[in-house]
C-alpha cells in the first residue's frame, strides 16, 4: 500500500516537527496568523498594537517633561497615560481570554490531526500488511516481531512501519542539527582566528599593507 506507507511517513514527520518546534510555538504562530485574518479578534489585536505604541510614546513624552517646572503639561500627559494603561489592560485581558479558548481548540485539533490520526490508522489497519518480506529471509521470531501485533506473518505491520519512520526521522534530524552546529562553530572559530593572527604578528600585517 504505497499511499498508506507515505501517509504514515508524512504523519510521523508532522509529529516530529510539532515536538521539535514545540506546541506553544505552533499555537502562538497560528494565533498571530488568525489575528491577521478578518476574524472576531483581529480588531482587538490591531487595537492592542496601537495601544502598545501609544503607551511607549507617552512614556517617552512624560520622561521628557518636568513635573515641577511644567506641572500642567505633565499632569495632562499623565492622565492620558493612565487612560491608555486602563484600555491596554482591558484589551489584553479580553485577548487573553480569547487566546485561551483558541489554544484549547488548536491543541485539540493538532492532537486529533497527528497522534489521534496515528492511533486511528494503527487500529484500523492493524491486520493489514504494509509490505511483504521475501519468504525465508528472516527467522520466524523476527517475522512475528515485524508483523506485531496483528499483521499477517511475513509482512510489516503499520505499528512497526510507523516506529521505523519515527526512528529514521529522529536520526536524520539529529544528524542535520549536529552538522549545522559543527558548521556554525567552525565559522565562528575562523572569524575569531583572524583578529588573533593579526594581533600575534602586527608587523607582518603592516608590511603586507605597505606592499599593497
GROMACS .gro file of C-alpha atoms in nm, residues 10 12 33 37 44 49 54 59 62 67 74 81 84 91 95 101 122 129 132 134 137 143 163 171 179-180 207:
model
   27
   10UNK     CA    1   0.427   1.219   0.645
   12UNK     CA    2   0.539   1.083   1.163
   33UNK     CA    3  -0.199   3.428   1.166
   37UNK     CA    4  -0.726   3.745   0.910
   44UNK     CA    5  -0.890   4.388   1.917
   49UNK     CA    6  -0.077   4.700   1.894
   54UNK     CA    7   0.081   5.479   2.224
   59UNK     CA    8   0.619   5.720   2.839
   62UNK     CA    9   0.634   6.202   3.025
   67UNK     CA   10   0.665   6.755   3.692
   74UNK     CA   11   0.291   6.673   3.292
   81UNK     CA   12  -0.111   5.774   3.003
   84UNK     CA   13  -0.407   5.427   2.785
   91UNK     CA   14  -0.789   4.482   2.573
   95UNK     CA   15  -0.749   3.888   2.408
  101UNK     CA   16  -1.014   2.930   2.404
  122UNK     CA   17  -0.288   0.182   1.365
  129UNK     CA   18   0.035  -0.553   0.582
  132UNK     CA   19   0.575  -0.823   0.238
  134UNK     CA   20   1.095  -1.214   0.098
  137UNK     CA   21   1.463  -1.407   0.450
  143UNK     CA   22   0.881  -1.222   1.116
  163UNK     CA   23   0.811   0.320   1.458
  171UNK     CA   24   1.824   1.009   1.337
  179UNK     CA   25   2.610   1.917   1.107
  180UNK     CA   26   2.461   2.265   1.139
  207UNK     CA   27   5.429   4.526   0.591
   0.00000   0.00000   0.00000
